[in-house]
C-alpha cells in the first residue's frame, strides 16, 4: 500500500497505520493479547524475548572488538536483541563482525550495557514505552564518543535512524552500507566462497522502510561461486516474511502461511536457499523448514580471503 499510494496520493500509509496503533493503545483497544508478553518482557527485562540479563554480554564476549564503555571507537555497533538471542544468531553476529573488521572498520560495542532500542514498542503502538527510554539511550550513545552507529538489525536501524536521529547527531547506518563502500574502494575483497544458487529476500524494514536494496546485492554478487537470484516480487514489491509488525506473535497462522508462500516463490525461481539480512526473517523462514536460510554476512564471511 505504501509503495502504491504514496506516489499517487502523497499519503504515508505505513506511518498512518502506526499512528492508528498508537491511538488504539492510548484509548485502551490495544495492544493485542499476543503482543502483551513482548511488551511486558521489554519493560521488565529490557528485551522482547523474555531473556534474562547477560545475554548481550555473552554474545560479544569473544568477538575481539573494543568495549565502547572503556575505549573510544569510530563506529558503535548496536547489536540489538535479536542477534544476541541464541547461539545460531550469535554465529551470524560473529560473521558480521568478521567482515566489518576485514574491511578495516574501527568497531566498539556496549556489551552488557547495551539497552533495547524498543523498536517493538514503537511497532506495536506503545509509544510511551518507546519514549521513556529513548533519551536515556541517546545519552549513552553520545557518551561513547563514536561518530557513527552501525545498527545490525533492520528493526533497530529503522528506530535509530528515523526516531532517535531527531534528537541526536550521530550517523546511523546498516553494515551493508559501509561494506558496499569498502568494496567499491577495494578495501574489501572476496576470493573464496561457496557454490550456491540462492534468492535474496528484501526485509521490509531494510527495504521499504530504509530503502536499502542494492548494497546487499552488490556485496553478494562479489562472492565467487554465489549465484544471486531474484524473487518474482523483489525490492519495493517484496513479499513480507510474515514475522514483522507483531504478526508472528498475534497471528501465528497468518505468519506461517506468509512464510510458506515466500518459500514456494523461492523454489519457483530455482533457488537452493534463501539469503536475507534480518534476524527476524531468518528465524521465521528457518522455522518453515522448506529451504536453507542464510544471513548475508555468513556468506560474505565465507568469501573472505584477502583484505587490501
Protein backbone atom coordinates (compact mmCIF):
# COMPACT_ATOMS: atom_id res chain seq x y z
CA UNK A 1 0.00 0.00 0.00
CA UNK A 2 2.79 2.39 0.89
CA UNK A 3 4.64 1.94 -2.40
CA UNK A 4 1.47 2.22 -4.48
CA UNK A 5 -0.31 5.02 -2.64
CA UNK A 6 2.45 7.49 -1.84
CA UNK A 7 3.39 8.39 -5.45
CA UNK A 8 -0.28 8.97 -6.30
CA UNK A 9 -1.76 10.41 -3.12
CA UNK A 10 1.21 11.61 -1.08
CA UNK A 11 -0.06 9.55 1.86
CA UNK A 12 2.46 7.72 4.03
CA UNK A 13 0.22 4.70 4.61
CA UNK A 14 2.62 2.81 6.88
CA UNK A 15 3.06 5.74 9.25
CA UNK A 16 -0.70 6.29 9.34
CA UNK A 17 -1.20 2.66 10.39
CA UNK A 18 1.46 3.08 13.07
CA UNK A 19 -0.28 6.20 14.41
CA UNK A 20 -3.58 4.31 14.44
CA UNK A 21 -1.94 1.58 16.53
CA UNK A 22 -0.66 4.21 18.95
CA UNK A 23 -4.13 5.71 19.24
CA UNK A 24 -5.64 2.26 19.82
CA UNK A 25 -3.19 1.59 22.67
CA UNK A 26 -3.74 5.07 24.11
CA UNK A 27 -7.51 4.51 24.16
CA UNK A 28 -7.26 1.00 25.61
CA UNK A 29 -8.13 -1.00 22.49
CA UNK A 30 -4.63 -2.44 22.31
CA UNK A 31 -2.15 -3.97 22.49
CA UNK A 32 -3.34 -7.32 21.17
CA UNK A 33 -3.09 -10.21 23.62
CA UNK A 34 -0.27 -11.81 21.64
CA UNK A 35 1.74 -8.61 21.93
CA UNK A 36 1.45 -8.18 25.69
CA UNK A 37 4.18 -10.70 26.63
CA UNK A 38 6.67 -8.90 24.36
CA UNK A 39 5.87 -5.51 25.84
CA UNK A 40 5.89 -6.85 29.41
CA UNK A 41 9.26 -8.51 28.79
CA UNK A 42 10.71 -5.29 27.40
CA UNK A 43 9.52 -3.35 30.45
CA UNK A 44 10.81 -5.94 32.91
CA UNK A 45 13.90 -7.40 31.21
CA UNK A 46 14.79 -4.80 28.57
CA UNK A 47 14.27 -7.20 25.67
CA UNK A 48 11.13 -8.51 23.94
CA UNK A 49 12.10 -12.20 24.08
CA UNK A 50 11.94 -12.89 27.82
CA UNK A 51 15.71 -13.36 28.07
CA UNK A 52 17.48 -12.89 31.39
CA UNK A 53 20.24 -10.33 31.78
CA UNK A 54 23.68 -11.18 30.50
CA UNK A 55 22.79 -12.40 27.03
CA UNK A 56 24.25 -9.40 25.19
CA UNK A 57 27.49 -9.58 27.10
CA UNK A 58 27.85 -13.26 26.18
CA UNK A 59 27.09 -12.51 22.53
CA UNK A 60 30.03 -10.11 22.12
CA UNK A 61 32.46 -11.64 24.62
CA UNK A 62 34.79 -13.35 22.15
CA UNK A 63 34.41 -11.10 19.10
CA UNK A 64 37.75 -9.34 19.64
CA UNK A 65 36.43 -5.80 19.29
CA UNK A 66 36.56 -2.77 21.56
CA UNK A 67 34.49 -2.29 24.68
CA UNK A 68 32.89 1.07 23.89
CA UNK A 69 32.23 1.72 27.58
CA UNK A 70 36.00 1.84 28.18
CA UNK A 71 37.67 2.95 24.96
CA UNK A 72 36.64 5.07 22.03
CA UNK A 73 35.85 3.58 18.62
CA UNK A 74 34.80 5.40 15.47
CA UNK A 75 31.85 3.05 14.98
CA UNK A 76 29.48 1.87 17.69
CA UNK A 77 27.96 -1.46 16.65
CA UNK A 78 24.46 -1.65 18.05
CA UNK A 79 23.93 -5.41 18.19
CA UNK A 80 20.24 -5.41 19.07
CA UNK A 81 18.33 -8.06 20.97
CA UNK A 82 17.70 -10.49 18.10
CA UNK A 83 21.32 -11.02 17.00
CA UNK A 84 22.26 -11.77 20.62
CA UNK A 85 19.28 -14.01 21.38
CA UNK A 86 20.59 -17.50 20.55
CA UNK A 87 23.66 -19.49 19.59
CA UNK A 88 22.66 -19.51 15.91
CA UNK A 89 22.11 -15.77 15.88
CA UNK A 90 25.43 -15.17 17.61
CA UNK A 91 27.20 -17.06 14.81
CA UNK A 92 25.67 -14.63 12.35
CA UNK A 93 26.73 -11.71 14.52
CA UNK A 94 30.30 -13.07 14.61
CA UNK A 95 30.28 -13.33 10.80
CA UNK A 96 29.14 -9.72 10.57
CA UNK A 97 31.93 -8.53 12.85
CA UNK A 98 34.46 -10.59 10.89
CA UNK A 99 33.56 -8.87 7.63
CA UNK A 100 33.42 -5.39 9.18
CA UNK A 101 36.84 -5.93 10.75
CA UNK A 102 38.22 -7.27 7.46
CA UNK A 103 37.13 -4.03 5.83
CA UNK A 104 39.19 -2.08 8.37
CA UNK A 105 36.30 -0.74 10.45
CA UNK A 106 37.11 0.53 13.93
CA UNK A 107 34.30 -1.01 15.98
CA UNK A 108 33.17 -0.92 19.58
CA UNK A 109 30.21 -2.48 21.38
CA UNK A 110 28.39 -1.68 24.59
CA UNK A 111 28.07 -5.33 25.59
CA UNK A 112 26.12 -5.77 28.79
CA UNK A 113 25.42 -2.03 28.86
CA UNK A 114 23.59 -2.06 25.52
CA UNK A 115 19.90 -1.24 26.02
CA UNK A 116 16.94 -2.37 23.94
CA UNK A 117 16.09 0.22 21.28
CA UNK A 118 12.41 -0.59 21.89
CA UNK A 119 11.55 -0.76 18.22
CA UNK A 120 8.89 -3.35 19.02
CA UNK A 121 7.16 -0.93 21.39
CA UNK A 122 7.01 1.56 18.56
CA UNK A 123 5.70 -1.00 16.05
CA UNK A 124 3.03 -2.29 18.45
CA UNK A 125 1.67 1.15 19.30
CA UNK A 126 3.31 1.63 22.70
CA UNK A 127 4.95 4.99 22.06
CA UNK A 128 5.12 5.81 25.77
CA UNK A 129 7.16 2.64 26.36
CA UNK A 130 9.42 3.60 23.48
CA UNK A 131 9.98 7.21 24.53
CA UNK A 132 10.56 6.51 28.22
CA UNK A 133 13.98 5.09 27.34
CA UNK A 134 14.86 6.85 24.10
CA UNK A 135 16.52 9.97 25.54
CA UNK A 136 18.43 7.92 28.12
CA UNK A 137 19.69 5.67 25.32
CA UNK A 138 20.75 8.66 23.23
CA UNK A 139 22.87 10.00 26.10
CA UNK A 140 24.54 6.60 26.42
CA UNK A 141 25.38 6.55 22.70
CA UNK A 142 26.82 10.06 22.88
CA UNK A 143 28.94 9.21 25.90
CA UNK A 144 30.94 6.67 23.85
CA UNK A 145 32.38 9.39 21.60
CA UNK A 146 31.58 7.35 18.48
CA UNK A 147 30.78 9.27 15.32
CA UNK A 148 28.54 6.61 13.81
CA UNK A 149 26.15 3.87 14.91
CA UNK A 150 26.09 0.67 12.88
CA UNK A 151 22.71 -0.96 13.50
CA UNK A 152 22.92 -4.70 12.88
CA UNK A 153 19.16 -5.41 12.87
CA UNK A 154 16.91 -3.59 10.36
CA UNK A 155 14.26 -3.06 13.04
CA UNK A 156 16.82 -1.33 15.27
CA UNK A 157 18.09 0.57 12.22
CA UNK A 158 14.68 1.99 11.47
CA UNK A 159 14.08 3.06 15.07
CA UNK A 160 17.52 4.61 15.50
CA UNK A 161 17.59 6.29 12.09
CA UNK A 162 14.02 7.59 11.89
CA UNK A 163 13.20 8.20 15.56
CA UNK A 164 16.42 8.63 17.58
CA UNK A 165 18.08 10.76 14.91
CA UNK A 166 15.58 13.51 15.60
CA UNK A 167 17.35 14.11 18.91
CA UNK A 168 20.96 13.07 18.18
CA UNK A 169 23.62 13.99 15.66
CA UNK A 170 25.15 10.54 15.12
CA UNK A 171 25.03 8.95 11.68
CA UNK A 172 23.08 5.66 11.68
CA UNK A 173 23.85 3.06 9.00
CA UNK A 174 23.37 -0.62 8.22
CA UNK A 175 26.52 -2.78 7.94
CA UNK A 176 25.88 -3.44 4.24
CA UNK A 177 26.08 0.29 3.52
CA UNK A 178 29.59 0.57 4.95
CA UNK A 179 30.73 -2.70 3.42
CA UNK A 180 29.47 -1.71 -0.05
CA UNK A 181 31.53 1.49 0.22
CA UNK A 182 34.59 -0.55 1.24
CA UNK A 183 34.06 -2.92 -1.68
CA UNK A 184 33.88 -0.01 -4.11
CA UNK A 185 37.13 1.42 -2.71
CA UNK A 186 38.72 -2.05 -2.96
CA UNK A 187 39.26 -2.08 0.79
CA UNK A 188 37.45 -5.40 0.84
CA UNK A 189 37.97 -8.39 -1.45
CA UNK A 190 36.25 -11.73 -1.74
CA UNK A 191 38.36 -14.54 -3.15
CA UNK A 192 36.64 -17.55 -1.66
CA UNK A 193 33.03 -18.53 -1.47
CA UNK A 194 30.60 -21.34 -1.98
CA UNK A 195 28.81 -22.82 -4.98
CA UNK A 196 25.24 -21.87 -4.20
CA UNK A 197 22.19 -20.66 -6.09
CA UNK A 198 20.17 -18.54 -3.67
CA UNK A 199 17.40 -15.93 -3.80
CA UNK A 200 17.89 -12.68 -1.90
CA UNK A 201 14.87 -11.62 0.17
CA UNK A 202 14.39 -7.89 0.89
CA UNK A 203 13.34 -7.48 4.53
CA UNK A 204 10.53 -4.95 4.93
CA UNK A 205 12.42 -2.78 7.40
CA UNK A 206 15.67 -2.78 5.45
CA UNK A 207 13.97 -2.36 2.08
CA UNK A 208 10.73 -0.41 2.06
CA UNK A 209 11.36 1.39 5.35
CA UNK A 210 15.06 2.22 5.00
CA UNK A 211 15.38 1.94 1.19
CA UNK A 212 18.46 -0.28 1.27
CA UNK A 213 18.16 -2.57 -1.74
CA UNK A 214 21.31 -2.54 -3.83
CA UNK A 215 24.12 -2.71 -1.24
CA UNK A 216 23.42 -6.31 -0.12
CA UNK A 217 23.11 -7.39 -3.74
CA UNK A 218 26.40 -5.76 -4.75
CA UNK A 219 28.20 -7.46 -1.89
CA UNK A 220 26.72 -10.89 -2.54
CA UNK A 221 27.40 -10.61 -6.27
CA UNK A 222 31.09 -10.10 -5.47
CA UNK A 223 31.38 -13.50 -3.73
CA UNK A 224 32.78 -16.12 -6.15
CA UNK A 225 30.56 -19.13 -6.78
CA UNK A 226 27.44 -17.49 -5.38
CA UNK A 227 24.61 -17.02 -7.89
CA UNK A 228 22.15 -14.46 -6.59
CA UNK A 229 18.60 -14.96 -7.86
CA UNK A 230 15.65 -12.60 -7.61
CA UNK A 231 12.24 -13.44 -6.22
CA UNK A 232 9.41 -12.63 -8.59
CA UNK A 233 8.42 -9.99 -6.05
CA UNK A 234 11.51 -8.04 -5.03
CA UNK A 235 12.76 -4.66 -3.84
CA UNK A 236 9.79 -2.27 -3.30
CA UNK A 237 7.36 -5.06 -4.18
CA UNK A 238 8.93 -7.68 -1.91
CA UNK A 239 6.58 -10.09 -0.10
CA UNK A 240 6.88 -9.87 3.70
CA UNK A 241 8.35 -12.86 5.55
CA UNK A 242 5.31 -12.83 7.85
CA UNK A 243 7.11 -12.14 11.14
CA UNK A 244 7.15 -8.34 11.17
CA UNK A 245 4.76 -5.87 12.73
CA UNK A 246 3.93 -8.25 15.55
CA UNK A 247 2.10 -10.63 13.17
CA UNK A 248 4.00 -13.74 14.27
CA UNK A 249 3.17 -13.08 17.92
CA UNK A 250 -0.51 -12.20 17.45
CA UNK A 251 -1.46 -14.11 14.28
CA UNK A 252 0.86 -17.14 14.04
CA UNK A 253 -1.23 -18.94 11.41
CA UNK A 254 -1.15 -15.93 9.09
CA UNK A 255 2.59 -15.56 9.69
CA UNK A 256 3.27 -19.21 8.86
CA UNK A 257 1.17 -19.03 5.68
CA UNK A 258 3.02 -15.90 4.57
CA UNK A 259 6.42 -17.55 5.05
CA UNK A 260 5.28 -20.67 3.18
CA UNK A 261 4.19 -18.51 0.23
CA UNK A 262 7.60 -16.87 0.11
CA UNK A 263 9.40 -20.20 0.25
CA UNK A 264 7.33 -21.53 -2.65
CA UNK A 265 8.26 -18.42 -4.59
CA UNK A 266 11.94 -19.12 -3.90
CA UNK A 267 11.63 -22.67 -5.20
CA UNK A 268 9.76 -21.41 -8.27
CA UNK A 269 12.78 -19.32 -9.35
CA UNK A 270 15.14 -22.27 -8.89
CA UNK A 271 16.70 -21.24 -5.58
CA UNK A 272 18.54 -23.81 -3.46
CA UNK A 273 18.47 -21.46 -0.47
CA UNK A 274 17.29 -18.06 0.70
CA UNK A 275 19.53 -15.18 1.80
CA UNK A 276 18.37 -12.19 3.78
CA UNK A 277 19.69 -9.52 6.14
CA UNK A 278 17.19 -9.55 9.00
CA UNK A 279 17.35 -11.90 12.01
CA UNK A 280 13.56 -11.98 12.28
CA UNK A 281 13.13 -13.00 8.64
CA UNK A 282 15.85 -15.63 9.03
CA UNK A 283 14.35 -17.16 12.14
CA UNK A 284 10.86 -17.22 10.64
CA UNK A 285 11.92 -18.69 7.30
CA UNK A 286 14.05 -21.31 9.05
CA UNK A 287 11.01 -22.38 11.07
CA UNK A 288 9.18 -23.07 7.81
CA UNK A 289 11.76 -25.79 7.11
CA UNK A 290 11.48 -25.59 3.31
CA UNK A 291 14.89 -24.29 2.20
CA UNK A 292 18.18 -23.47 3.95
CA UNK A 293 18.28 -19.85 5.10
CA UNK A 294 21.47 -17.78 5.28
CA UNK A 295 22.28 -14.41 6.75
CA UNK A 296 24.01 -12.22 4.17
CA UNK A 297 27.02 -11.85 6.50
CA UNK A 298 27.53 -15.62 6.75
CA UNK A 299 28.11 -15.83 3.02
CA UNK A 300 30.25 -12.70 2.94
CA UNK A 301 32.44 -14.10 5.72
CA UNK A 302 32.76 -17.37 3.79
CA UNK A 303 34.01 -15.36 0.81
CA UNK A 304 36.80 -13.60 2.70
CA UNK A 305 40.31 -14.50 1.65
CA UNK A 306 42.27 -11.30 1.37
CA UNK A 307 41.95 -7.75 2.61
CA UNK A 308 43.90 -4.94 0.94
